Coordinates of N, CA and C in Angstrom, one line a residue:
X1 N -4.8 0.2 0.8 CA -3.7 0.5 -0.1 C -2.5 -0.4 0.2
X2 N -1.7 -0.9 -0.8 CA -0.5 -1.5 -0.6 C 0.8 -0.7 -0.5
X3 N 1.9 -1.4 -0.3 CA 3.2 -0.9 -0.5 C 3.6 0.3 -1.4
X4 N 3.0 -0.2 -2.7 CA 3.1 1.3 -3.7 C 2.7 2.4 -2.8
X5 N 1.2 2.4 -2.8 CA 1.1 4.0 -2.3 C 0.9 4.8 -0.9
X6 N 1.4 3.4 0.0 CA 1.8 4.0 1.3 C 2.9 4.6 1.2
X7 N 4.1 4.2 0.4 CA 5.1 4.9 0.9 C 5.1 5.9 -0.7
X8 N 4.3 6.0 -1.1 CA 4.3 7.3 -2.0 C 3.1 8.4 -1.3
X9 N 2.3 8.0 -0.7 CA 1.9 8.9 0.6 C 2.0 9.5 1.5
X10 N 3.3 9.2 2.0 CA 4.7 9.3 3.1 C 5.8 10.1 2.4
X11 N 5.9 10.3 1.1 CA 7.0 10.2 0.0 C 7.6 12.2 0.5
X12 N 7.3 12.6 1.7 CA 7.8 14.0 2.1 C 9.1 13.8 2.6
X13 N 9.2 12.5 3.4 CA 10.6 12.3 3.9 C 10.8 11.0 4.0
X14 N 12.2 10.8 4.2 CA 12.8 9.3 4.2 C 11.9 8.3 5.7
X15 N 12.0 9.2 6.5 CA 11.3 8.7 8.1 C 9.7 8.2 7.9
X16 N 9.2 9.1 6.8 CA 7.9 8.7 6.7 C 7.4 7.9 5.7
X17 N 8.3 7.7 4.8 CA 8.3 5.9 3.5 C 8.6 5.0 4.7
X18 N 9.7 5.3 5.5 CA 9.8 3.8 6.3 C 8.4 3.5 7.5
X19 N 7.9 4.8 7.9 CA 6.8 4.3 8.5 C 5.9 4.1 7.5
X20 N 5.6 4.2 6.3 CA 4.3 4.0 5.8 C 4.5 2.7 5.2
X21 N 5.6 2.0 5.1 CA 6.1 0.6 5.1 C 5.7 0.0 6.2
X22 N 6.1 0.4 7.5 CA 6.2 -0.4 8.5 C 4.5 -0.8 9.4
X23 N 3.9 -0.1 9.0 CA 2.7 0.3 9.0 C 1.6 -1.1 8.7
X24 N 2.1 -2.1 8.0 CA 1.9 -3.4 7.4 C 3.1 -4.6 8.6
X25 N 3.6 -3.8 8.7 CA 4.3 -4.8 9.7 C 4.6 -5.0 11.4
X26 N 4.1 -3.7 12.0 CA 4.3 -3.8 13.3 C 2.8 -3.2 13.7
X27 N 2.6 -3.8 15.0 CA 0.9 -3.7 15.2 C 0.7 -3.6 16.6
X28 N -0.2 -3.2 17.4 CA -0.7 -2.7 19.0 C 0.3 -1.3 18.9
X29 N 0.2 -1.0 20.3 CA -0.2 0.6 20.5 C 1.5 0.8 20.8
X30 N 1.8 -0.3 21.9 CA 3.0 -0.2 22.6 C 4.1 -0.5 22.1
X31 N 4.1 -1.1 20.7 CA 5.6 -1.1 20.0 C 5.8 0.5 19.2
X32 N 4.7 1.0 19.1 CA 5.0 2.4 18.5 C 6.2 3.3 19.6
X33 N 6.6 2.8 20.8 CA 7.2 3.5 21.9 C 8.8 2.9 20.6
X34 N 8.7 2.1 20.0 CA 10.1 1.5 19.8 C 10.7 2.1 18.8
X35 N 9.9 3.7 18.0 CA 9.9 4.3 16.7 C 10.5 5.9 17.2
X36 N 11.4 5.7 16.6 CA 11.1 7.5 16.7 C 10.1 8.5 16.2
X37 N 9.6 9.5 16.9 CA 8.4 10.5 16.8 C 8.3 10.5 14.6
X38 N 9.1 10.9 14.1 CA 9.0 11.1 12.7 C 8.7 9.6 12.1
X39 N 8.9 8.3 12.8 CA 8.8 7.5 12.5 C 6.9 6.7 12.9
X40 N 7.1 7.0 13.9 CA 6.1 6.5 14.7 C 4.8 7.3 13.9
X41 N 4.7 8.9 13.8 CA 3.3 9.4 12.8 C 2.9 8.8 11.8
X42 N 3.7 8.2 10.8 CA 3.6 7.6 9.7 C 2.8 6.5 10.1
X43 N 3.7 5.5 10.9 CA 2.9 4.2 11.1 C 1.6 4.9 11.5
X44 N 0.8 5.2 12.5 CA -0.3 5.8 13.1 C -0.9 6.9 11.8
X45 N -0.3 7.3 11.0 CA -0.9 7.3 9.8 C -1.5 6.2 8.3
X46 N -0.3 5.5 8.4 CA -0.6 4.2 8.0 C -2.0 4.0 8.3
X47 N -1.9 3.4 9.5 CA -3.2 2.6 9.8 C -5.0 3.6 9.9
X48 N -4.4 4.8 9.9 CA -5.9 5.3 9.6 C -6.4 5.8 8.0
X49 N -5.5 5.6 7.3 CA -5.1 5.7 5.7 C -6.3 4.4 5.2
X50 N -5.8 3.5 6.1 CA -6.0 1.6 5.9 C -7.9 2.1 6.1
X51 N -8.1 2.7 6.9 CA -9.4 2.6 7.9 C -10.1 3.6 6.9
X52 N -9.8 4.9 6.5 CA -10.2 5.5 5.5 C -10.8 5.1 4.5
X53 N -9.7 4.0 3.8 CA -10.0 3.3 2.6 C -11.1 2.3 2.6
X54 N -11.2 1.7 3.4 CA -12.0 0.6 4.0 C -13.5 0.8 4.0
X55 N -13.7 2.0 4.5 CA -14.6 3.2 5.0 C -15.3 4.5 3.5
X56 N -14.6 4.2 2.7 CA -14.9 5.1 1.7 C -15.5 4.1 0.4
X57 N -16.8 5.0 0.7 CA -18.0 4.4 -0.1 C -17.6 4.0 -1.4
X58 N -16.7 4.4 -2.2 CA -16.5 4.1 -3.9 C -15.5 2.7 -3.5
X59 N -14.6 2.3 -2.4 CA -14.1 1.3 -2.2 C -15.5 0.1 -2.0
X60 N -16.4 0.5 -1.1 CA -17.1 -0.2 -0.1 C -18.2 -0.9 -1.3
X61 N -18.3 -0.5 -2.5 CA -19.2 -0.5 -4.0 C -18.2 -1.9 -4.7
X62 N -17.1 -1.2 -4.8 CA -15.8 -1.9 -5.5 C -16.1 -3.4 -4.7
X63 N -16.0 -3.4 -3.1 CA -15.9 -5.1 -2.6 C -17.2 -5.4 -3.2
X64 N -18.2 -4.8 -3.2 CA -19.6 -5.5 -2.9 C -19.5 -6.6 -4.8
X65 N -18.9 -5.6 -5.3 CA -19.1 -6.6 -6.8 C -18.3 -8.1 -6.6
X66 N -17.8 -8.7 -5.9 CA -17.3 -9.7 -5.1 C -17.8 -10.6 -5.1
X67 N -19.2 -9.8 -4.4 CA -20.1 -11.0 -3.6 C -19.8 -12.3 -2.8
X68 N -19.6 -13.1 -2.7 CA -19.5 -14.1 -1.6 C -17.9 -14.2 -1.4
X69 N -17.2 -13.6 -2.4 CA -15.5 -13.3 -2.1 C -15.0 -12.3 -1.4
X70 N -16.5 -11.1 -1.2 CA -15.7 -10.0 -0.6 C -15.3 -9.8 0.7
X71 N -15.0 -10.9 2.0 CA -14.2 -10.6 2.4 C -12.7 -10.7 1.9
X72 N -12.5 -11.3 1.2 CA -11.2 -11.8 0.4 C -10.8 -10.4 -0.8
X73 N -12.0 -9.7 -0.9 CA -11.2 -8.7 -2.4 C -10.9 -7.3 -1.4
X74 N -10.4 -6.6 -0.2 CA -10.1 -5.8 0.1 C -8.2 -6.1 -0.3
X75 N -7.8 -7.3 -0.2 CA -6.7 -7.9 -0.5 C -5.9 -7.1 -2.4
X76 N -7.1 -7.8 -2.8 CA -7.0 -8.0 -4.7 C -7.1 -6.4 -4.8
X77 N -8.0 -5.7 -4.3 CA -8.0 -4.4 -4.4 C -6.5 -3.8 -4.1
X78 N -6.3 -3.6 -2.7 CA -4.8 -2.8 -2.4 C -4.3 -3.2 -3.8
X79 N -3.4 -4.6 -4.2 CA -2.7 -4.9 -4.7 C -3.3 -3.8 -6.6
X80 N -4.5 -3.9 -6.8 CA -4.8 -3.6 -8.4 C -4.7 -2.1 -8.5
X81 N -5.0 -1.1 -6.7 CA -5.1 0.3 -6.7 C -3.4 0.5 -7.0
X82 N -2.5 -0.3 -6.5 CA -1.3 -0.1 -7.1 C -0.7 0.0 -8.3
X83 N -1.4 -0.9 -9.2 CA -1.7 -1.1 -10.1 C -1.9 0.3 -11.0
X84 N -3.3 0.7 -10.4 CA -3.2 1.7 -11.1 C -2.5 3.2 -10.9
X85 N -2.1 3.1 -10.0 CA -0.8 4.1 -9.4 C 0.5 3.9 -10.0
X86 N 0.8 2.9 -10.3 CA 1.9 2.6 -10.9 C 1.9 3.0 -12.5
X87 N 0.5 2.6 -13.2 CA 0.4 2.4 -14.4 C 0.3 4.0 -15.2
X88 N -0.3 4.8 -14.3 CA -0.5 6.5 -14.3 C 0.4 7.7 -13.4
X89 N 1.6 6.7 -13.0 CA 2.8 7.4 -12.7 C 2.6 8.6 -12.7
X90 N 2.9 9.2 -14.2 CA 3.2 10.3 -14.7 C 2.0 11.5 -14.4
X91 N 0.7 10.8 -14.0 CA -0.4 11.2 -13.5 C -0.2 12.2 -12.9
X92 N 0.4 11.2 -11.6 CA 0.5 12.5 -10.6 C 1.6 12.3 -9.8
X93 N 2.4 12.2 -10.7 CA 4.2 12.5 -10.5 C 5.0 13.1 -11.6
X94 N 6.2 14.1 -11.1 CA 6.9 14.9 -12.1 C 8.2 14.5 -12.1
X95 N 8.2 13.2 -10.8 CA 9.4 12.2 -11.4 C 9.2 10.7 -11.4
X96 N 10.5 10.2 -12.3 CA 10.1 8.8 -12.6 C 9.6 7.8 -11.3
X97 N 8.8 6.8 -11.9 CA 8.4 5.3 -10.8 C 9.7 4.8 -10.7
X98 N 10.9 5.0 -11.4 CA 12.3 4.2 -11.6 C 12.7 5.0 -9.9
X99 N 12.5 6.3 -10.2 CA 13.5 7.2 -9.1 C 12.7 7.1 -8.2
X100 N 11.6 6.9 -7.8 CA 10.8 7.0 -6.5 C 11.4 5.3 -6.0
X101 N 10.5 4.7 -6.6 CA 10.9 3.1 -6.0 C 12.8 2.9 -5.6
X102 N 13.3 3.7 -5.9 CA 14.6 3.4 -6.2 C 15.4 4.3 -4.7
X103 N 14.5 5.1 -4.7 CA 14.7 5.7 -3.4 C 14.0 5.0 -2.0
X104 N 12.7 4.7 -2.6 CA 12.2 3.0 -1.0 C 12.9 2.1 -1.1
X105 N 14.0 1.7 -1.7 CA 14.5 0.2 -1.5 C 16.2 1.3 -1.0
X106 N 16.1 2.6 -1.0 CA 17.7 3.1 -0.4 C 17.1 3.2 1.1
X107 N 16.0 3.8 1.3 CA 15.5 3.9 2.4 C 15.5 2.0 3.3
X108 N 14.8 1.3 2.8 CA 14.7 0.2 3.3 C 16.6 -0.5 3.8
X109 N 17.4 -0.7 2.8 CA 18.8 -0.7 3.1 C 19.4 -0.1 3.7
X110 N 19.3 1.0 4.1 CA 19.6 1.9 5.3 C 19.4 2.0 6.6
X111 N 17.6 1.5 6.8 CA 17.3 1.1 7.9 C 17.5 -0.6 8.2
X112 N 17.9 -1.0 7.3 CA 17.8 -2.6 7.8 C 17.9 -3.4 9.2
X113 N 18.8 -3.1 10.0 CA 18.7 -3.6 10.5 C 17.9 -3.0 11.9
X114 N 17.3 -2.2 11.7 CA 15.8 -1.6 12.6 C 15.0 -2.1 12.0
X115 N 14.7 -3.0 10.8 CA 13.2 -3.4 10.5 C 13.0 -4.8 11.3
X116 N 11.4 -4.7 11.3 CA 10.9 -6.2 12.6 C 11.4 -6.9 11.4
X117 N 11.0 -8.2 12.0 CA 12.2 -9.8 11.0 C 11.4 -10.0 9.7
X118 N 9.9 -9.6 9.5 CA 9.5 -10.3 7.9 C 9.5 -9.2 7.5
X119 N 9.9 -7.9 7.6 CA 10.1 -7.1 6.4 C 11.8 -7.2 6.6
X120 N 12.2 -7.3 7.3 CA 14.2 -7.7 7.5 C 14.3 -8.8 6.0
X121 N 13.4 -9.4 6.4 CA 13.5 -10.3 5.4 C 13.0 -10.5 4.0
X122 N 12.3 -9.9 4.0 CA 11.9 -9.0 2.3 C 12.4 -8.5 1.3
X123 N 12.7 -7.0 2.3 CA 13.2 -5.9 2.1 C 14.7 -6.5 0.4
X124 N 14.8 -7.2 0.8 CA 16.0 -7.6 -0.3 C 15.4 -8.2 -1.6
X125 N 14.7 -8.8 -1.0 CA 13.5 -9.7 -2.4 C 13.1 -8.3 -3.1
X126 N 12.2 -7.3 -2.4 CA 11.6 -6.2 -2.6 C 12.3 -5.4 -3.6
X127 N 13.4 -5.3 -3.6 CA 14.5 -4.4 -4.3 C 14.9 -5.2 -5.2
X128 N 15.4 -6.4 -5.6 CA 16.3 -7.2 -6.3 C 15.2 -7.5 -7.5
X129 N 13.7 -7.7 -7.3 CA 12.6 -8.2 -8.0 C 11.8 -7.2 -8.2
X130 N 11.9 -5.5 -7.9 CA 11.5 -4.8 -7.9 C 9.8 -4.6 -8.0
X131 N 9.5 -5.4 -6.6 CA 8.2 -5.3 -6.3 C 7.4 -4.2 -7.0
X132 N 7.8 -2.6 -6.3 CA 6.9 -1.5 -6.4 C 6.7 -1.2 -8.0
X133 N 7.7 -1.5 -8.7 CA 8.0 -1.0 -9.9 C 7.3 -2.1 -11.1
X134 N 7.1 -3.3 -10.4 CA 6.9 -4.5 -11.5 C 4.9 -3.8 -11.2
X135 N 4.5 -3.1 -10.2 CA 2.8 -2.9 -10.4 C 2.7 -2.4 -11.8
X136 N 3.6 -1.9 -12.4 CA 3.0 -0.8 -13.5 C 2.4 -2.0 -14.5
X137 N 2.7 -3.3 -14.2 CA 2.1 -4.3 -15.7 C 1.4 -5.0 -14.6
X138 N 0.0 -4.9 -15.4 CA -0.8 -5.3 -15.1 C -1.0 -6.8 -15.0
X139 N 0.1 -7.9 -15.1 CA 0.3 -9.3 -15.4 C 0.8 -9.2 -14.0
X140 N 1.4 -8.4 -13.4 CA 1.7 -8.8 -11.8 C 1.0 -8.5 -11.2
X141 N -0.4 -7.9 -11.3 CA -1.2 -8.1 -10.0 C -1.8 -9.8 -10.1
X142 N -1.9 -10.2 -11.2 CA -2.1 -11.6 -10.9 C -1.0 -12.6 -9.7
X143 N 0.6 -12.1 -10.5 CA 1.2 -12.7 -9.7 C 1.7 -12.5 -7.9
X144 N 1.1 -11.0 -8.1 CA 1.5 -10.4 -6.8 C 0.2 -11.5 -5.4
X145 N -0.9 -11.3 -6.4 CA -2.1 -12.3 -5.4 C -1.7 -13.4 -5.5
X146 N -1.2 -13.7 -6.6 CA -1.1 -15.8 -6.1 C 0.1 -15.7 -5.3
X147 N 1.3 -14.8 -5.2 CA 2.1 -15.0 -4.1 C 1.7 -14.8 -2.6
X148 N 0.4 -13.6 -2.5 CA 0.0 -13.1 -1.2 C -0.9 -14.9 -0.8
X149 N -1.3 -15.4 -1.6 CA -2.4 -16.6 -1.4 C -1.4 -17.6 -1.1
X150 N -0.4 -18.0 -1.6 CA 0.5 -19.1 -0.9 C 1.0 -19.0 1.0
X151 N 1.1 -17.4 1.2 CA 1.1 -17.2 2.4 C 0.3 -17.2 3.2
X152 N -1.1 -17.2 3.1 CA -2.1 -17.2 4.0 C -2.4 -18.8 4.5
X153 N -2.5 -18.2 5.7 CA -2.7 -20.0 6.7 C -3.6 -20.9 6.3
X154 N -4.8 -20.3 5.7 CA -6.4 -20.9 4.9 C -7.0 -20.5 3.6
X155 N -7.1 -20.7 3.1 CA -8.5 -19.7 2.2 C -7.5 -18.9 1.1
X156 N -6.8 -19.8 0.5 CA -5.5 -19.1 -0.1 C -6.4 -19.0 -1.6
X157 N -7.3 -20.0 -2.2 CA -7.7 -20.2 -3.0 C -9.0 -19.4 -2.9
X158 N -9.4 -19.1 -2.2 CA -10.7 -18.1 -2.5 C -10.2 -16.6 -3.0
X159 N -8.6 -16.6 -2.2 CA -8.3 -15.1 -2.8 C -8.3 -15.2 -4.8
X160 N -7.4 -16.0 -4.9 CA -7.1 -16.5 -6.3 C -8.3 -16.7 -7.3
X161 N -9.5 -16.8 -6.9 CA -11.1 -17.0 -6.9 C -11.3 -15.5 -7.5
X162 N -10.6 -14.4 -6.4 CA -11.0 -13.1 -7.0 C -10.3 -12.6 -8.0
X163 N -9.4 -13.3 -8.5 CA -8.9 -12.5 -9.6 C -9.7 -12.6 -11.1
X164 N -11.0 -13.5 -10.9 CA -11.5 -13.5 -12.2 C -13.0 -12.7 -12.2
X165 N -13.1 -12.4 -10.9 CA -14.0 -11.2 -10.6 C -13.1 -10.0 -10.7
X166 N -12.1 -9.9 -10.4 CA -11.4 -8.4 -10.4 C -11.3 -8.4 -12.7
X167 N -10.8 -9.2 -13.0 CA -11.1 -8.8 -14.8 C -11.9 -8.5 -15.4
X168 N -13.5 -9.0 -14.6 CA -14.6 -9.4 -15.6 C -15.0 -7.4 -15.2
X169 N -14.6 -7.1 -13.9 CA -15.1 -5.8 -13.1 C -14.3 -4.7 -13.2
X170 N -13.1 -4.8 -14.2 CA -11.9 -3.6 -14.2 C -12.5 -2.5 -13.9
X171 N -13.5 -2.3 -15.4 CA -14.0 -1.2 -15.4 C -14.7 -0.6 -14.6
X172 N -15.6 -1.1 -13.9 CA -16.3 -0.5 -12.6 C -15.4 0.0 -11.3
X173 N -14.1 -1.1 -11.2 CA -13.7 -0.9 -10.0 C -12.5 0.6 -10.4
X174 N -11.7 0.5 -12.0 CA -11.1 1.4 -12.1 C -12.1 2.8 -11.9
X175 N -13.5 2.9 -12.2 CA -14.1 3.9 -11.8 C -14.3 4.0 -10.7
X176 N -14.2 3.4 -9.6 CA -14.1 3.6 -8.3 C -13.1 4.2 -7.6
X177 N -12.1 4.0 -8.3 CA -10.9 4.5 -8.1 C -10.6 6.1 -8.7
X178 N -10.9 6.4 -9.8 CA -11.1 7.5 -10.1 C -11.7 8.4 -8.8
X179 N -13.0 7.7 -8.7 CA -13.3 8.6 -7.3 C -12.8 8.8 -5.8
X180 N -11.9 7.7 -5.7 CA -11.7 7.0 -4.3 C -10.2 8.2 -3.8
X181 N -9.3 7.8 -5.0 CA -7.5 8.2 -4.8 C -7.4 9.6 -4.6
X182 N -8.3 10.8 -5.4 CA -7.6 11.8 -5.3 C -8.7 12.5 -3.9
X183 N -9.5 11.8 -3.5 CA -10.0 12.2 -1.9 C -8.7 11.3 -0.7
X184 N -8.5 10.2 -1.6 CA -7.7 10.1 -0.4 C -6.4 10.9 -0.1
X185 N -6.0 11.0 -1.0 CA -4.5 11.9 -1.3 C -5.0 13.5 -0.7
X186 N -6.2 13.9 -0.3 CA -6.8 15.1 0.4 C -6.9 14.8 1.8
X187 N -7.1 13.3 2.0 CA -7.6 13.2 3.3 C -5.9 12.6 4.1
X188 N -5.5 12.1 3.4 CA -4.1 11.6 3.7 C -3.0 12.9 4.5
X189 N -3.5 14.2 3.2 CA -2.7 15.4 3.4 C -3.3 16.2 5.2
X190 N -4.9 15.9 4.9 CA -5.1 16.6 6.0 C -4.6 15.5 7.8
X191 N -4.6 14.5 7.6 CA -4.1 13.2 8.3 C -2.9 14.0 8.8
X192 N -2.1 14.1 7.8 CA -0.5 14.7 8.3 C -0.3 15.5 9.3
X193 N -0.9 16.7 8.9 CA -1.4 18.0 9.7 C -1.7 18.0 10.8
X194 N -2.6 17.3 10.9 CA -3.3 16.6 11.7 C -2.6 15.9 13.1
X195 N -1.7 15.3 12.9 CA -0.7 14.1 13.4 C 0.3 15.0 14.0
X196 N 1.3 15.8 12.9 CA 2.4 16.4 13.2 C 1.8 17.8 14.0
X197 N 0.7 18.2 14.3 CA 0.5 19.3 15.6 C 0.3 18.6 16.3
X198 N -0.3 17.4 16.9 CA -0.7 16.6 18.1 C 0.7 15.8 18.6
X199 N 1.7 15.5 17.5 CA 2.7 15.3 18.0 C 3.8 16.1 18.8
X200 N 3.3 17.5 18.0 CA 4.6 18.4 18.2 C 4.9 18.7 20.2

């Protein structure tokens, strides 16, 4: 999953949007000592959210239609599940994508100067260009991949390769997704539970 629905999976408290953010940006066991407890579950949920997904067969269907791209379409995926989280808002939210996203970019400016340096350094792009909020049109997952492809050290163009496999396959993969989101959003919830007694 990407940015969208980490931190709308987290979306119970301010502590836990910024770990379900940070979760994409800080990594090993031992910087988690550098988080506060409310902060630090999130991230350590982050990453088994990541492993979940990865792991769940209606995803694992979704890469295979790829074929010789699919180590590259776990990428195009996050970015299109956004996509369709953004696009069905109203789905399964009873408030606006305006007022959620608008609340992660108060949260991110708040914490600023606790975030590690490339989301320090984002975080402002993120809000001003309104990353989370521009998923709802479907013209920026194109743009969202060719900007993730300029950043990658190699193989920038093989990602960009999958976006004409992710069009020709909407329909298959948005049926994957149908099946995939509201197990995760079950398995997410039990995650929490999970986390915050072993923390307590």
């Amino acid at each position: 999953m990407n940015y969208l629905a980490h931190t709308w999976l987290a979306r119970y408290s301010d502590d836990a949007i910024l770990g379900g953010l940070l979760g994409d940006f800080v990594f090993g066991k031992s910087i988690l000592e550098d988080w506060r407890p409310s902060v630090r579950v999130e991230i350590v949920r982050h990453r088994r959210i990541d492993r979940y997904t990865d792991d769940h067969p209606a995803v694992v269907a979704a890469r295979a239609l790829f074929g010789p791209l699919r180590r590259y379409s776990g990428i195009v995926l996050d970015v299109y599940f956004d996509h369709l989280l953004a696009r069905d808002w109203q789905r399964w939210n009873d408030t606006s994508l305006d007022a959620f996203t608008s609340r992660v970019y108060r949260v991110l400016r708040e914490h600023r100067d606790e975030l590690p340096p490339r989301l320090h350094a984002i975080a402002p792009r993120m809000a001003t260009h309104d990353w989370l909020g521009s998923y709802a049109r479907r013209e920026n997952v194109d743009g969202a991949v060719r900007g993730i492809a300029t950043r990658l050290s190699r193989n920038g163009e093989r990602l960009v390769e999958c976006l004409a496999v992710l069009r020709a396959n909407e329909a298959d993969i948005d049926a994957a997704f149908e099946v995939f989101f509201p197990e995760l959003i079950d398995a997410t919830e039990r995650l929490r539970i999970e986390l915050a007694s072993s923390s307590a």
